[in-house]
Amino acid sequence: MFTVGLIVGVLVSQVLIVLSVCYSKNNKLLAVSLLDCTVKVFFTDTLKFYISLYGHKLPVTSMDISSDSTLIVTGSADKNIKIWGLDFGDCHKSIFAHDEAVMKVAFVPKTHQFFSVGKDRKLKQWDADNFEHIQTLEGHHKEVWCVDISGSGDFVATSSHDKSIRIWERTDEALVLEDERETARELQYEQSLVESQETTIPGENAENEAESAGKKSMDTVRAAERIMEAIEVYRQEKGKEEEFEEARKVDKTAPPPDKHIILSTLNLSASDYVLDVVKKVRPSELEESLLVLPFHYI
């Protein structure tokens, strides 16, 4: 018989629509998300109200309770994930997790790590104790609706609107969080460069302006950095040559300066090295790379 479930459903649905429910692993608590953007928690043995979780700006689409029944994580259409304590119902952390609505959250068994998926097509892993983003996994081509984790925590399954189910397997490869953060920062920076608008001269019609064929990206920025480094090497070598010429005016036996290690390795002159670096830049990125250069390098 499912008497408990029927009674709780009647108690709550008399007021608002229920969006999702979740049992604690110790079977003592039942969490219910409602259309008013709150989550209400009930005792399963007495059916009495326990605590209410407030904070989301849009309805909670999914929630999960950790294996030790001490934490509950909620995902919402407001793109945020909130981590709550089940002892007092306090919000430990609110995280802007996805670029679109969060569709599903799930704890890794016997840990405080959890996964989330959203309409932004991404699967993300989080640490609920340190409130850290561990990694982002991409592969789906449309909205990801659901995620579930195996009992061992070694496999994660996701399903998507692209009509595919993907199985993700844990590997023995070491995961360095700082490297993941650096990669995320680079992607965010590149996206901001792509989305940035070109400035228009006041009084001019932006619609009539001819646009550049290339776009600023991390590749063009890196190419510009390589060109700047080559110019710095060129300037150092020219400075050494000038100092050597001045020294020769005083002492004809003055030894020539040591060549830069890069020039010695490549057996190139300073000017040839700069030309070689510029030649290696893709033609489609060359113009934008040169435009990125600071004025004092031109």
Coordinates of C-alpha atoms in Angstrom, one line a residue:
M1 CA 0.0 0.0 0.0
F2 CA 1.1 3.6 -0.7
T3 CA -0.9 5.4 1.9
V4 CA 1.8 7.8 3.0
G5 CA 2.4 9.0 -0.5
L6 CA -1.3 9.5 -1.2
I7 CA -1.9 11.5 2.0
V8 CA 1.1 13.8 1.6
G9 CA 0.1 14.4 -2.0
V10 CA -3.4 15.5 -0.9
L11 CA -2.0 17.7 1.9
V12 CA 0.2 19.7 -0.5
S13 CA -1.7 19.7 -3.8
Q14 CA -4.7 21.3 -2.2
V15 CA -2.7 24.6 -2.3
L16 CA -0.1 24.4 -5.1
I17 CA 1.1 22.1 -7.9
V18 CA 3.8 19.6 -6.9
L19 CA 6.8 19.6 -9.3
S20 CA 9.0 16.9 -7.8
V21 CA 9.5 14.8 -4.7
C22 CA 12.5 13.2 -3.1
Y23 CA 13.0 10.7 -0.2
S24 CA 16.0 10.9 2.1
K25 CA 18.1 7.8 2.1
N26 CA 17.3 7.0 5.7
N27 CA 13.6 7.2 4.8
K28 CA 12.9 9.7 7.5
L29 CA 12.2 12.8 5.3
L30 CA 10.3 13.6 2.2
A31 CA 11.1 16.8 0.2
V32 CA 8.4 18.3 -2.1
S33 CA 9.1 21.1 -4.5
L34 CA 6.1 23.4 -5.3
L35 CA 5.1 25.9 -7.9
D36 CA 5.7 28.8 -5.5
C37 CA 9.5 28.2 -5.8
T38 CA 9.8 26.7 -2.3
V39 CA 10.6 23.2 -1.1
K40 CA 8.7 21.8 1.9
V41 CA 10.1 18.9 3.9
F42 CA 7.9 16.4 5.8
F43 CA 8.5 13.7 8.3
T44 CA 7.6 10.4 6.7
D45 CA 6.5 8.6 9.9
T46 CA 4.1 11.3 11.2
L47 CA 3.5 13.2 7.9
K48 CA 4.1 16.4 9.9
F49 CA 5.7 19.5 8.3
Y50 CA 9.4 19.9 9.2
I51 CA 11.0 22.8 7.3
S52 CA 10.5 25.0 4.3
L53 CA 13.3 26.0 2.0
Y54 CA 13.0 29.5 0.5
G55 CA 15.4 31.3 -1.9
H56 CA 14.8 30.3 -5.6
K57 CA 13.3 32.9 -7.9
L58 CA 11.8 30.3 -10.2
P59 CA 10.3 26.8 -9.4
V60 CA 12.6 24.0 -8.3
T61 CA 12.8 21.5 -11.1
S62 CA 14.9 18.8 -9.3
M63 CA 16.4 18.0 -6.0
D64 CA 18.4 15.2 -4.3
I65 CA 19.4 14.3 -0.8
S66 CA 22.9 13.0 0.1
S67 CA 23.4 9.4 1.2
D68 CA 24.0 10.5 4.9
S69 CA 20.7 12.6 4.7
T70 CA 22.5 15.7 5.9
L71 CA 22.4 17.8 2.7
I72 CA 19.8 18.5 0.0
V73 CA 20.7 20.1 -3.3
T74 CA 18.0 21.9 -5.4
G75 CA 18.2 22.9 -9.0
S76 CA 15.8 25.5 -10.5
A77 CA 14.7 27.1 -13.6
D78 CA 16.4 30.3 -12.4
K79 CA 19.7 28.6 -13.5
N80 CA 20.9 28.3 -9.8
I81 CA 21.8 25.4 -7.6
K82 CA 21.4 25.7 -3.8
I83 CA 22.9 23.5 -1.2
W84 CA 20.9 23.2 2.0
G85 CA 21.5 21.6 5.4
L86 CA 18.7 19.3 6.5
D87 CA 19.3 20.0 10.2
F88 CA 18.0 23.6 10.2
G89 CA 17.1 24.2 6.6
D90 CA 19.8 26.8 6.1
C91 CA 21.2 27.5 2.7
H92 CA 24.9 26.7 2.7
K93 CA 25.6 28.1 -0.7
S94 CA 23.8 29.4 -3.8
I95 CA 25.6 28.8 -7.1
F96 CA 24.9 30.2 -10.6
A97 CA 25.4 26.8 -12.2
H98 CA 24.1 26.8 -15.8
D99 CA 23.5 29.2 -18.6
E100 CA 19.9 27.9 -18.9
A101 CA 17.5 26.2 -16.6
V102 CA 18.8 23.4 -14.4
M103 CA 16.8 20.2 -15.2
K104 CA 18.2 17.6 -12.9
V105 CA 20.6 17.2 -9.9
A106 CA 21.9 13.9 -8.4
F107 CA 24.3 13.1 -5.6
V108 CA 27.2 10.6 -6.1
P109 CA 26.4 7.8 -3.6
K110 CA 28.2 7.9 -0.3
T111 CA 29.8 11.3 -1.1
H112 CA 28.9 15.0 -1.0
Q113 CA 29.7 15.4 -4.7
F114 CA 26.8 15.8 -7.1
F115 CA 26.1 16.3 -10.8
S116 CA 23.8 18.7 -12.5
V117 CA 22.4 19.0 -16.1
G118 CA 20.6 21.8 -17.8
K119 CA 19.2 23.2 -21.0
D120 CA 22.6 24.6 -21.8
R121 CA 23.5 21.0 -22.9
K122 CA 26.2 20.6 -20.2
L123 CA 26.8 18.1 -17.4
K124 CA 28.6 19.5 -14.4
Q125 CA 30.2 18.0 -11.3
W126 CA 30.3 19.8 -8.0
D127 CA 31.6 19.5 -4.5
A128 CA 28.9 20.3 -1.9
D129 CA 31.4 20.6 1.0
N130 CA 33.8 23.1 -0.6
F131 CA 31.2 24.6 -2.9
E132 CA 33.6 24.0 -5.9
H133 CA 32.9 23.3 -9.5
I134 CA 35.0 20.3 -10.4
Q135 CA 34.5 19.8 -14.1
T136 CA 32.2 20.4 -17.1
L137 CA 31.4 17.6 -19.5
E138 CA 30.0 18.4 -23.0
G139 CA 28.7 16.1 -25.7
H140 CA 25.0 16.5 -26.1
H141 CA 23.7 18.6 -28.9
K142 CA 20.5 19.7 -27.3
E143 CA 18.9 20.2 -23.8
V144 CA 19.9 17.6 -21.3
W145 CA 16.8 16.4 -19.3
C146 CA 18.1 13.8 -16.9
V147 CA 21.1 12.4 -15.1
D148 CA 21.6 9.4 -12.9
I149 CA 24.6 7.8 -11.2
S150 CA 25.5 4.2 -10.6
G151 CA 25.7 2.8 -7.1
S152 CA 29.5 2.7 -7.3
G153 CA 29.7 6.2 -8.6
D154 CA 31.9 5.1 -11.5
F155 CA 29.2 5.7 -14.2
V156 CA 27.0 8.6 -15.0
A157 CA 24.1 8.4 -17.4
T158 CA 22.5 11.4 -19.1
S159 CA 19.6 11.7 -21.5
S160 CA 18.9 14.6 -23.9
H161 CA 16.4 16.1 -26.3
D162 CA 18.9 15.1 -29.0
K163 CA 17.5 11.6 -28.7
S164 CA 20.7 10.2 -27.2
I165 CA 21.7 8.6 -23.9
R166 CA 25.3 9.0 -22.9
I167 CA 27.3 7.0 -20.4
W168 CA 30.2 8.7 -18.8
E169 CA 32.9 6.6 -17.1
R170 CA 35.2 7.7 -14.3
T171 CA 38.9 7.3 -15.3
D172 CA 42.1 7.1 -13.3
E173 CA 43.4 10.3 -14.8
A174 CA 44.2 12.9 -12.2
L175 CA 42.0 15.9 -12.3
V176 CA 43.7 19.2 -11.4
L177 CA 41.0 21.8 -10.4
E178 CA 43.3 24.8 -11.1
D179 CA 43.7 23.5 -14.7
E180 CA 39.9 23.1 -15.0
R181 CA 39.4 26.6 -13.7
E182 CA 42.0 28.0 -16.2
T183 CA 40.3 26.2 -19.1
A184 CA 36.9 27.6 -18.0
R185 CA 38.3 31.1 -17.7
E186 CA 39.8 30.9 -21.2
L187 CA 36.5 29.7 -22.7
Q188 CA 34.6 32.5 -20.9
Y189 CA 37.1 35.1 -22.1
E190 CA 36.9 33.8 -25.7
Q191 CA 33.2 33.9 -25.6
S192 CA 33.3 37.4 -24.3
L193 CA 35.6 38.4 -27.1
V194 CA 33.3 36.8 -29.7
E195 CA 30.2 38.5 -28.3
S196 CA 31.8 41.9 -27.9
Q197 CA 30.7 44.5 -30.3
E198 CA 33.0 46.7 -32.4
T199 CA 33.0 50.3 -31.5
T200 CA 31.5 52.7 -34.0
I201 CA 32.5 56.3 -34.7
P202 CA 29.8 58.7 -33.3
G203 CA 27.6 59.8 -36.0
E204 CA 28.3 56.9 -38.3
N205 CA 25.7 54.3 -39.2
A206 CA 26.8 51.0 -37.8
E207 CA 24.7 49.1 -40.3
N208 CA 26.7 50.6 -43.2
E209 CA 30.1 49.7 -41.6
A210 CA 32.1 47.0 -43.3
E211 CA 32.9 44.3 -40.8
S212 CA 36.3 42.5 -40.4
A213 CA 36.4 39.0 -41.9
G214 CA 38.1 37.7 -38.7
K215 CA 37.0 37.7 -35.1
K216 CA 38.9 38.2 -31.9
S217 CA 39.5 34.9 -30.2
M218 CA 41.9 33.1 -27.9
D219 CA 43.9 32.1 -31.0
T220 CA 44.3 35.6 -32.2
V221 CA 45.3 36.7 -28.6
R222 CA 47.9 33.9 -28.4
A223 CA 49.2 34.8 -31.8
A224 CA 49.5 38.5 -30.7
E225 CA 51.4 37.4 -27.6
R226 CA 53.9 35.4 -29.8
I227 CA 54.4 38.4 -32.0
M228 CA 55.1 40.6 -29.0
E229 CA 57.6 38.1 -27.6
A230 CA 59.4 38.0 -30.9
I231 CA 59.5 41.8 -31.0
E232 CA 60.9 41.9 -27.5
V233 CA 63.7 39.5 -28.6
Y234 CA 64.4 41.7 -31.6
R235 CA 64.6 44.8 -29.4
Q236 CA 67.0 43.0 -26.9
E237 CA 69.3 42.0 -29.8
K238 CA 69.3 45.5 -31.3
G239 CA 70.1 46.9 -27.9
K240 CA 73.0 44.5 -27.5
E241 CA 74.3 45.4 -31.0
E242 CA 74.2 49.1 -30.2
E243 CA 76.0 48.5 -27.0
F244 CA 78.6 46.4 -28.8
E245 CA 79.2 49.2 -31.4
E246 CA 79.7 51.8 -28.6
A247 CA 82.1 49.4 -26.9
R248 CA 84.1 48.8 -30.1
K249 CA 84.7 52.6 -30.4
V250 CA 86.5 52.5 -27.1
D251 CA 88.0 49.0 -27.3
K252 CA 88.6 47.3 -30.6
T253 CA 89.0 44.0 -28.9
A254 CA 85.6 44.0 -27.1
P255 CA 84.0 40.6 -27.5
P256 CA 80.6 40.4 -29.4
P257 CA 77.5 39.8 -27.2
D258 CA 76.0 36.4 -26.8
K259 CA 73.1 35.6 -29.1
H260 CA 69.7 35.0 -27.7
I261 CA 69.2 31.3 -27.0
I262 CA 66.1 31.2 -29.3
L263 CA 68.0 32.8 -32.1
S264 CA 71.0 30.5 -31.5
T265 CA 68.7 27.4 -31.5
L266 CA 66.9 28.4 -34.7
N267 CA 70.0 29.9 -36.3
L268 CA 68.1 33.0 -37.3
S269 CA 68.8 36.8 -37.1
A270 CA 66.5 38.9 -34.9
S271 CA 64.6 40.3 -37.9
D272 CA 64.3 36.9 -39.5
Y273 CA 62.9 35.5 -36.3
V274 CA 60.1 38.1 -36.1
L275 CA 59.2 37.4 -39.8
D276 CA 59.2 33.7 -39.1
V277 CA 56.7 34.1 -36.1
V278 CA 54.4 36.3 -38.2
K279 CA 54.5 33.8 -41.1
K280 CA 53.3 31.1 -38.8
V281 CA 50.1 33.0 -37.9
R282 CA 47.1 31.8 -39.9
P283 CA 46.1 34.3 -42.6
S284 CA 42.6 34.4 -41.3
E285 CA 43.9 35.5 -37.9
L286 CA 46.8 37.7 -38.9
E287 CA 44.9 41.0 -39.2
E288 CA 43.0 40.6 -35.9
S289 CA 46.3 39.6 -34.2
L290 CA 48.0 42.7 -35.4
L291 CA 45.1 44.9 -34.3
V292 CA 45.4 43.4 -30.8
L293 CA 49.0 44.5 -30.4
P294 CA 49.5 47.4 -28.0
F295 CA 50.5 50.7 -29.7
H296 CA 54.1 50.7 -28.4
Y297 CA 54.8 47.4 -30.3
I298 CA 53.8 48.9 -33.6

